Amino acid sequence: MKDERLLSPGLKGVLAGETALAMIDGEAGRLAYRGYPIGEMVERG
């Protein structure tokens, strides 16, 4: 059996890893770290 790899332009649909620390919702444009929205963390930083 031949090991075939499919070309995926960009990273759309490619799972890079799993974590419980961050939540990414690309369609809604949301990113949270440990339950806190990144925007709030940047404002306080």
PDB file of C-alpha atoms in Angstrom:
ATOM      1  CA  MET A   1       0.000   0.000   0.000  1.00  0.00           C
ATOM      2  CA  LYS A   2       1.341   3.394  -0.999  1.00  0.00           C
ATOM      3  CA  ASP A   3       1.387   6.224   1.574  1.00  0.00           C
ATOM      4  CA  GLU A   4      -0.295   9.124  -0.221  1.00  0.00           C
ATOM      5  CA  ARG A   5      -0.466  12.622   1.217  1.00  0.00           C
ATOM      6  CA  LEU A   6      -2.962  15.205   0.071  1.00  0.00           C
ATOM      7  CA  LEU A   7      -1.880  18.757  -0.579  1.00  0.00           C
ATOM      8  CA  SER A   8      -3.813  21.259   1.539  1.00  0.00           C
ATOM      9  CA  PRO A   9      -3.214  24.887   0.522  1.00  0.00           C
ATOM     10  CA  GLY A  10      -2.607  26.971   3.623  1.00  0.00           C
ATOM     11  CA  LEU A  11      -3.608  25.287   6.858  1.00  0.00           C
ATOM     12  CA  LYS A  12      -7.371  25.162   6.352  1.00  0.00           C
ATOM     13  CA  GLY A  13      -8.649  21.844   7.638  1.00  0.00           C
ATOM     14  CA  VAL A  14      -5.260  20.837   9.057  1.00  0.00           C
ATOM     15  CA  LEU A  15      -5.207  19.873  12.728  1.00  0.00           C
ATOM     16  CA  ALA A  16      -1.948  21.124  14.213  1.00  0.00           C
ATOM     17  CA  GLY A  17      -2.591  20.033  17.779  1.00  0.00           C
ATOM     18  CA  GLU A  18      -5.109  19.878  20.584  1.00  0.00           C
ATOM     19  CA  THR A  19      -5.089  21.816  23.846  1.00  0.00           C
ATOM     20  CA  ALA A  20      -7.407  22.570  26.734  1.00  0.00           C
ATOM     21  CA  LEU A  21      -5.703  25.932  27.342  1.00  0.00           C
ATOM     22  CA  ALA A  22      -6.961  27.828  24.319  1.00  0.00           C
ATOM     23  CA  MET A  23     -10.194  27.957  22.339  1.00  0.00           C
ATOM     24  CA  ILE A  24     -10.152  29.143  18.743  1.00  0.00           C
ATOM     25  CA  ASP A  25     -13.304  29.906  16.781  1.00  0.00           C
ATOM     26  CA  GLY A  26     -12.032  31.110  13.425  1.00  0.00           C
ATOM     27  CA  GLU A  27     -15.465  31.571  11.876  1.00  0.00           C
ATOM     28  CA  ALA A  28     -16.553  33.906  14.712  1.00  0.00           C
ATOM     29  CA  GLY A  29     -13.097  35.494  15.012  1.00  0.00           C
ATOM     30  CA  ARG A  30     -12.680  34.518  18.671  1.00  0.00           C
ATOM     31  CA  LEU A  31      -9.600  33.422  20.580  1.00  0.00           C
ATOM     32  CA  ALA A  32      -9.585  32.715  24.320  1.00  0.00           C
ATOM     33  CA  TYR A  33      -6.796  31.602  26.645  1.00  0.00           C
ATOM     34  CA  ARG A  34      -7.772  29.809  29.869  1.00  0.00           C
ATOM     35  CA  GLY A  35     -11.311  31.091  29.377  1.00  0.00           C
ATOM     36  CA  TYR A  36     -10.331  34.756  28.961  1.00  0.00           C
ATOM     37  CA  PRO A  37     -10.815  36.513  25.611  1.00  0.00           C
ATOM     38  CA  ILE A  38      -7.443  37.543  24.164  1.00  0.00           C
ATOM     39  CA  GLY A  39      -8.729  41.097  23.607  1.00  0.00           C
ATOM     40  CA  GLU A  40      -9.193  41.552  27.372  1.00  0.00           C
ATOM     41  CA  MET A  41      -5.722  40.221  28.089  1.00  0.00           C
ATOM     42  CA  VAL A  42      -4.150  42.600  25.550  1.00  0.00           C
ATOM     43  CA  GLU A  43      -5.972  45.617  27.004  1.00  0.00           C
ATOM     44  CA  ARG A  44      -4.699  44.803  30.507  1.00  0.00           C
ATOM     45  CA  GLY A  45      -1.189  43.800  29.380  1.00  0.00           C
TER      46      GLY A  45
END
